[in-house]
mmCIF file of C-alpha atoms in Angstrom:
data_model
loop_
_atom_site.group_PDB
_atom_site.id
_atom_site.type_symbol
_atom_site.label_atom_id
_atom_site.label_comp_id
_atom_site.label_asym_id
_atom_site.label_seq_id
_atom_site.Cartn_x
_atom_site.Cartn_y
_atom_site.Cartn_z
ATOM 1 C CA MET A 1 -0.109 -0.362 0.138
ATOM 2 C CA LEU A 2 2.985 2.489 1.585
ATOM 3 C CA ASP A 3 6.124 3.294 -1.959
ATOM 4 C CA ARG A 4 8.576 5.690 -0.712
ATOM 5 C CA ALA A 5 8.823 8.067 -4.389
ATOM 6 C CA ASP A 6 12.235 9.093 -2.679
ATOM 7 C CA GLY A 7 14.405 10.026 0.725
ATOM 8 C CA GLN A 8 11.962 12.328 1.124
ATOM 9 C CA ILE A 9 8.770 12.388 0.458
ATOM 10 C CA PHE A 10 5.511 8.659 1.251
ATOM 11 C CA THR A 11 2.782 8.152 -0.719
ATOM 12 C CA GLY A 12 -0.336 6.154 -0.737
ATOM 13 C CA ASN A 13 -3.158 4.935 -2.540
ATOM 14 C CA VAL A 14 -5.449 4.224 -0.959
ATOM 15 C CA ARG A 15 -9.658 3.564 -2.019
ATOM 16 C CA LEU A 16 -12.747 5.464 -1.371
ATOM 17 C CA VAL A 17 -15.751 3.308 -0.162
ATOM 18 C CA HIS A 18 -17.635 5.759 1.549
ATOM 19 C CA ALA A 19 -20.770 5.461 0.320
ATOM 20 C CA VAL A 20 -21.029 9.009 -0.463
ATOM 21 C CA GLY A 21 -18.005 10.160 -1.438
ATOM 22 C CA MET A 22 -15.890 12.801 0.380
ATOM 23 C CA HIS A 23 -18.664 14.476 1.497
ATOM 24 C CA ALA A 24 -17.852 17.089 4.496
ATOM 25 C CA ARG A 25 -18.084 14.504 7.619
ATOM 26 C CA PRO A 26 -15.164 12.996 5.892
ATOM 27 C CA ALA A 27 -13.642 15.910 4.891
ATOM 28 C CA VAL A 28 -13.614 17.303 8.335
ATOM 29 C CA LYS A 29 -12.209 13.582 9.872
ATOM 30 C CA LEU A 30 -9.997 13.622 6.974
ATOM 31 C CA THR A 31 -8.594 17.797 8.522
ATOM 32 C CA LYS A 32 -8.546 17.145 11.242
ATOM 33 C CA LEU A 33 -5.991 13.436 11.049
ATOM 34 C CA ALA A 34 -3.724 15.561 8.521
ATOM 35 C CA LYS A 35 -4.016 18.600 11.063
ATOM 36 C CA LYS A 36 -1.610 16.452 13.418
ATOM 37 C CA PHE A 37 0.677 16.373 11.307
ATOM 38 C CA GLN A 38 4.267 17.820 10.987
ATOM 39 C CA ALA A 39 3.794 16.455 7.662
ATOM 40 C CA GLN A 40 3.121 18.965 4.301
ATOM 41 C CA ILE A 41 0.594 16.103 3.170
ATOM 42 C CA SER A 42 -1.313 16.764 -0.046
ATOM 43 C CA VAL A 43 -4.131 14.339 -1.480
ATOM 44 C CA ARG A 44 -5.964 14.063 -4.625
ATOM 45 C CA VAL A 45 -8.620 11.902 -6.281
ATOM 46 C CA ALA A 46 -5.465 9.547 -9.202
ATOM 47 C CA GLY A 47 -5.337 11.365 -11.971
ATOM 48 C CA ALA A 48 -6.361 14.625 -10.892
ATOM 49 C CA GLY A 49 -4.032 17.493 -12.078
ATOM 50 C CA GLU A 50 -4.305 18.810 -8.559
ATOM 51 C CA TRP A 51 -2.761 18.538 -5.260
ATOM 52 C CA ILE A 52 -4.697 19.791 -2.616
ATOM 53 C CA ASN A 53 -3.753 20.499 0.994
ATOM 54 C CA ALA A 54 -4.235 18.459 3.798
ATOM 55 C CA LYS A 55 -5.368 20.484 5.722
ATOM 56 C CA SER A 56 -7.367 22.923 4.156
ATOM 57 C CA VAL A 57 -11.214 21.704 4.806
ATOM 58 C CA ALA A 58 -12.899 23.955 2.710
ATOM 59 C CA LYS A 59 -10.742 22.209 -0.085
ATOM 60 C CA ILE A 60 -10.777 19.030 1.437
ATOM 61 C CA MET A 61 -14.680 19.186 0.968
ATOM 62 C CA ALA A 62 -14.583 20.534 -2.683
ATOM 63 C CA MET A 63 -12.495 18.043 -3.978
ATOM 64 C CA ARG A 64 -15.455 16.170 -4.332
ATOM 65 C CA ALA A 65 -13.980 12.637 -4.145
ATOM 66 C CA ALA A 66 -17.168 10.190 -6.063
ATOM 67 C CA HIS A 67 -17.688 6.345 -3.860
ATOM 68 C CA GLY A 68 -15.104 3.802 -5.825
ATOM 69 C CA SER A 69 -11.991 6.942 -6.530
ATOM 70 C CA THR A 70 -8.775 5.985 -5.017
ATOM 71 C CA ILE A 71 -7.528 9.297 -3.423
ATOM 72 C CA GLU A 72 -3.888 9.320 -3.527
ATOM 73 C CA ILE A 73 -2.582 10.929 -0.586
ATOM 74 C CA LYS A 74 1.648 12.487 -0.195
ATOM 75 C CA ALA A 75 3.515 13.499 2.283
ATOM 76 C CA SER A 76 7.190 15.869 3.187
ATOM 77 C CA GLY A 77 8.556 16.222 6.770
ATOM 78 C CA SER A 78 9.335 14.666 9.859
ATOM 79 C CA ASP A 79 6.569 11.895 10.212
ATOM 80 C CA ALA A 80 5.222 12.228 6.973
ATOM 81 C CA GLU A 81 5.318 8.212 6.818
ATOM 82 C CA ALA A 82 2.849 8.607 9.256
ATOM 83 C CA ALA A 83 0.508 10.552 7.857
ATOM 84 C CA VAL A 84 0.153 8.885 5.341
ATOM 85 C CA ALA A 85 -0.710 5.350 7.186
ATOM 86 C CA ALA A 86 -3.073 7.568 9.030
ATOM 87 C CA LEU A 87 -4.912 8.786 6.298
ATOM 88 C CA VAL A 88 -5.089 5.272 4.213
ATOM 89 C CA ASP A 89 -6.360 3.700 7.129
ATOM 90 C CA LEU A 90 -9.166 6.373 8.100
ATOM 91 C CA VAL A 91 -10.467 6.852 4.304
ATOM 92 C CA ALA A 92 -10.307 2.827 4.015
ATOM 93 C CA SER A 93 -11.770 2.286 7.330
ATOM 94 C CA ASP A 94 -14.612 5.107 5.947
ATOM 95 C CA PHE A 95 -13.902 7.612 8.027
ATOM 96 C CA PRO A 96 -14.637 5.502 11.777
ATOM 97 C CA ASP A 97 -16.715 8.339 14.123
ATOM 98 C CA GLY A 98 -13.872 9.271 17.192
ATOM 99 C CA ALA A 99 -11.079 9.446 13.835
ATOM 100 C CA GLY A 100 -8.821 12.508 12.660
ATOM 101 C CA MET B 1 -10.047 22.678 25.640
ATOM 102 C CA THR B 2 -8.949 26.031 27.166
ATOM 103 C CA ASP B 3 -5.976 25.671 23.209
ATOM 104 C CA THR B 4 -8.435 26.199 20.857
ATOM 105 C CA VAL B 5 -10.503 28.711 19.490
ATOM 106 C CA GLY B 6 -14.213 29.294 20.384
ATOM 107 C CA ILE B 7 -16.602 29.348 18.345
ATOM 108 C CA VAL B 8 -20.582 31.924 18.480
ATOM 109 C CA ILE B 9 -22.966 31.339 16.311
ATOM 110 C CA VAL B 10 -25.841 33.845 15.868
ATOM 111 C CA SER B 11 -28.755 33.529 14.209
ATOM 112 C CA HIS B 12 -31.680 35.945 13.524
ATOM 113 C CA SER B 13 -33.515 31.506 14.844
ATOM 114 C CA SER B 14 -33.022 29.595 18.167
ATOM 115 C CA ASP B 15 -33.489 26.958 15.467
ATOM 116 C CA ILE B 16 -30.796 27.497 13.436
ATOM 117 C CA ALA B 17 -28.320 28.782 15.865
ATOM 118 C CA LYS B 18 -28.215 25.690 17.863
ATOM 119 C CA GLY B 19 -28.701 23.911 14.816
ATOM 120 C CA THR B 20 -25.680 24.719 12.943
ATOM 121 C CA ALA B 21 -23.849 23.806 16.979
ATOM 122 C CA ASP B 22 -25.497 20.776 16.705
ATOM 123 C CA MET B 23 -23.655 20.464 13.419
ATOM 124 C CA VAL B 24 -20.038 21.630 14.244
ATOM 125 C CA ARG B 25 -19.784 19.851 17.627
ATOM 126 C CA GLN B 26 -21.862 16.031 15.775
ATOM 127 C CA MET B 27 -19.149 16.596 12.629
ATOM 128 C CA VAL B 28 -16.261 18.082 14.121
ATOM 129 C CA GLY B 29 -16.022 16.618 17.864
ATOM 130 C CA SER B 30 -16.305 18.283 21.649
ATOM 131 C CA GLU B 31 -12.948 20.114 21.652
ATOM 132 C CA VAL B 32 -13.651 23.405 20.408
ATOM 133 C CA LYS B 33 -16.540 24.937 23.070
ATOM 134 C CA VAL B 34 -19.436 25.950 20.661
ATOM 135 C CA ALA B 35 -21.567 28.787 21.672
ATOM 136 C CA PHE B 36 -24.732 29.362 20.171
ATOM 137 C CA CYS B 37 -28.178 32.570 19.948
ATOM 138 C CA GLY B 38 -31.083 32.998 18.153
ATOM 139 C CA GLY B 39 -33.921 35.063 18.421
ATOM 140 C CA ASN B 40 -34.473 38.073 20.963
ATOM 141 C CA PRO B 41 -35.676 38.361 24.035
ATOM 142 C CA ASP B 42 -38.991 38.182 23.216
ATOM 143 C CA GLY B 43 -38.674 34.639 21.194
ATOM 144 C CA GLY B 44 -39.446 36.239 17.887
ATOM 145 C CA LEU B 45 -36.370 36.343 15.279
ATOM 146 C CA GLY B 46 -33.541 38.323 15.543
ATOM 147 C CA THR B 47 -30.019 39.088 17.508
ATOM 148 C CA SER B 48 -29.436 40.748 21.340
ATOM 149 C CA VAL B 49 -26.688 42.485 22.100
ATOM 150 C CA PRO B 50 -26.317 41.277 25.516
ATOM 151 C CA LEU B 51 -27.029 37.251 24.296
ATOM 152 C CA ILE B 52 -24.533 37.642 22.355
ATOM 153 C CA ILE B 53 -21.706 39.072 25.424
ATOM 154 C CA ASP B 54 -22.788 35.974 26.792
ATOM 155 C CA ALA B 55 -21.982 33.879 24.465
ATOM 156 C CA ILE B 56 -19.142 34.714 23.732
ATOM 157 C CA ASN B 57 -17.991 34.479 27.351
ATOM 158 C CA ALA B 58 -18.959 30.876 26.798
ATOM 159 C CA ALA B 59 -16.805 29.789 24.564
ATOM 160 C CA TRP B 60 -14.359 32.100 25.716
ATOM 161 C CA SER B 61 -10.938 30.671 25.423
ATOM 162 C CA PRO B 62 -7.308 31.976 26.122
ATOM 163 C CA LYS B 63 -6.865 32.374 22.252
ATOM 164 C CA GLY B 64 -10.058 33.941 21.196
ATOM 165 C CA VAL B 65 -13.233 33.255 19.891
ATOM 166 C CA ALA B 66 -14.303 33.796 16.333
ATOM 167 C CA VAL B 67 -18.189 35.151 15.687
ATOM 168 C CA LEU B 68 -20.351 33.077 12.580
ATOM 169 C CA VAL B 69 -22.652 35.903 11.907
ATOM 170 C CA ASP B 70 -25.609 35.385 9.087
ATOM 171 C CA LEU B 71 -27.722 38.578 8.547
ATOM 172 C CA GLY B 72 -27.111 41.633 8.235
ATOM 173 C CA GLY B 73 -28.169 42.252 12.098
ATOM 174 C CA ALA B 74 -26.663 39.669 13.329
ATOM 175 C CA GLU B 75 -23.126 41.540 12.084
ATOM 176 C CA THR B 76 -23.758 44.787 13.462
ATOM 177 C CA ASN B 77 -24.894 43.225 16.431
ATOM 178 C CA SER B 78 -21.819 41.016 16.851
ATOM 179 C CA GLU B 79 -19.370 43.644 16.044
ATOM 180 C CA MET B 80 -20.906 45.555 18.915
ATOM 181 C CA ALA B 81 -21.332 43.127 21.713
ATOM 182 C CA VAL B 82 -17.586 42.935 20.567
ATOM 183 C CA GLU B 83 -16.867 46.715 21.384
ATOM 184 C CA MET B 84 -18.782 46.212 24.649
ATOM 185 C CA LEU B 85 -16.088 43.669 25.815
ATOM 186 C CA GLU B 86 -13.264 44.357 28.415
ATOM 187 C CA PRO B 87 -10.877 46.050 26.452
ATOM 188 C CA ALA B 88 -8.231 43.498 26.779
ATOM 189 C CA ARG B 89 -10.998 40.700 24.674
ATOM 190 C CA ARG B 90 -12.143 42.875 22.507
ATOM 191 C CA ASP B 91 -9.121 42.522 20.223
ATOM 192 C CA LEU B 92 -9.356 38.917 21.111
ATOM 193 C CA VAL B 93 -12.424 38.051 19.449
ATOM 194 C CA VAL B 94 -13.632 38.837 15.289
ATOM 195 C CA VAL B 95 -16.713 38.369 13.330
ATOM 196 C CA CYS B 96 -15.397 36.324 10.507
ATOM 197 C CA ASN B 97 -17.317 37.011 6.542
ATOM 198 C CA ALA B 98 -18.011 33.951 6.023
ATOM 199 C CA PRO B 99 -21.345 31.707 5.584
ATOM 200 C CA ILE B 100 -23.168 30.483 8.665
ATOM 201 C CA VAL B 101 -23.077 26.726 9.012
ATOM 202 C CA GLU B 102 -20.344 26.060 6.511
ATOM 203 C CA GLY B 103 -17.894 28.829 8.229
ATOM 204 C CA ALA B 104 -18.576 27.291 11.674
ATOM 205 C CA VAL B 105 -17.391 24.201 10.967
ATOM 206 C CA MET B 106 -14.799 24.733 8.841
ATOM 207 C CA ALA B 107 -13.643 27.110 11.658
ATOM 208 C CA ALA B 108 -13.652 24.708 14.062
ATOM 209 C CA THR B 109 -12.656 22.579 12.362
ATOM 210 C CA GLU B 110 -9.204 24.607 12.062
ATOM 211 C CA ALA B 111 -9.948 25.507 15.345
ATOM 212 C CA ALA B 112 -9.467 22.097 16.594
ATOM 213 C CA GLY B 113 -5.724 21.541 15.507
ATOM 214 C CA GLY B 114 -5.095 24.724 17.647
ATOM 215 C CA SER B 115 -4.558 27.323 15.224
ATOM 216 C CA SER B 116 -4.720 30.471 15.867
ATOM 217 C CA LEU B 117 -7.582 33.330 15.204
ATOM 218 C CA ALA B 118 -6.312 34.476 12.501
ATOM 219 C CA GLN B 119 -5.714 31.004 11.315
ATOM 220 C CA VAL B 120 -9.368 30.578 11.873
ATOM 221 C CA LYS B 121 -10.632 33.080 10.885
ATOM 222 C CA ALA B 122 -8.379 33.037 7.547
ATOM 223 C CA VAL B 123 -10.575 28.928 6.373
ATOM 224 C CA ALA B 124 -14.132 29.877 7.702
ATOM 225 C CA GLU B 125 -13.623 32.934 5.836
ATOM 226 C CA GLU B 126 -12.153 30.875 2.350
ATOM 227 C CA LEU B 127 -15.309 30.664 1.509
ATOM 228 C CA SER B 128 -15.585 34.160 0.671
ATOM 229 C CA ALA B 129 -13.202 34.604 -0.497
ATOM 230 C CA ASP B 130 -13.150 34.146 -4.167
#
């Protein structure tokens, strides 16, 4: 699931299993979790041109990722590997209550 | 609890104010203090400066308080409420130029991460920036 792109950047891909895609509540959870890390974290719907700052709730809510789409995550910084793992886990586990 | 910016919701309608606060609590969680007020003291539509001050006090945090408002009078009465606070606290309260529901959820999300009042305001206002 995780692969080390180079010495600094960690990436992950995860399928969005949430029934209605990346709507408001998952967006808040994802953003809150991302903010717990020092790393710079970006996400995008697989294949989309633009990377989105995972710590910007407005931008995450606006990304309109659909159910079944794949979310790409990349992070750089001291805790980047843990950040990618945590975010992949959050999305893969369908944004459980209490997470984030 | 005390190290996150507090959120105050001021609507003309107590139902909207309460509903918005419910959304914030359910979506963002309980680590951010949220207070709300809506309606005039007679139970009709409107906003009331004393009730806004009460809400600011209820949501008070040393990091400050971000106020989200709906239509016209809610904003002017909120600004009046801020003016009536003691000078040392005035600079720690900001009225955000943002849609009330979306702004409250986003401001609270930002606040939950421990962000400063200026950051919380900027995030709430991101929606009306472009």
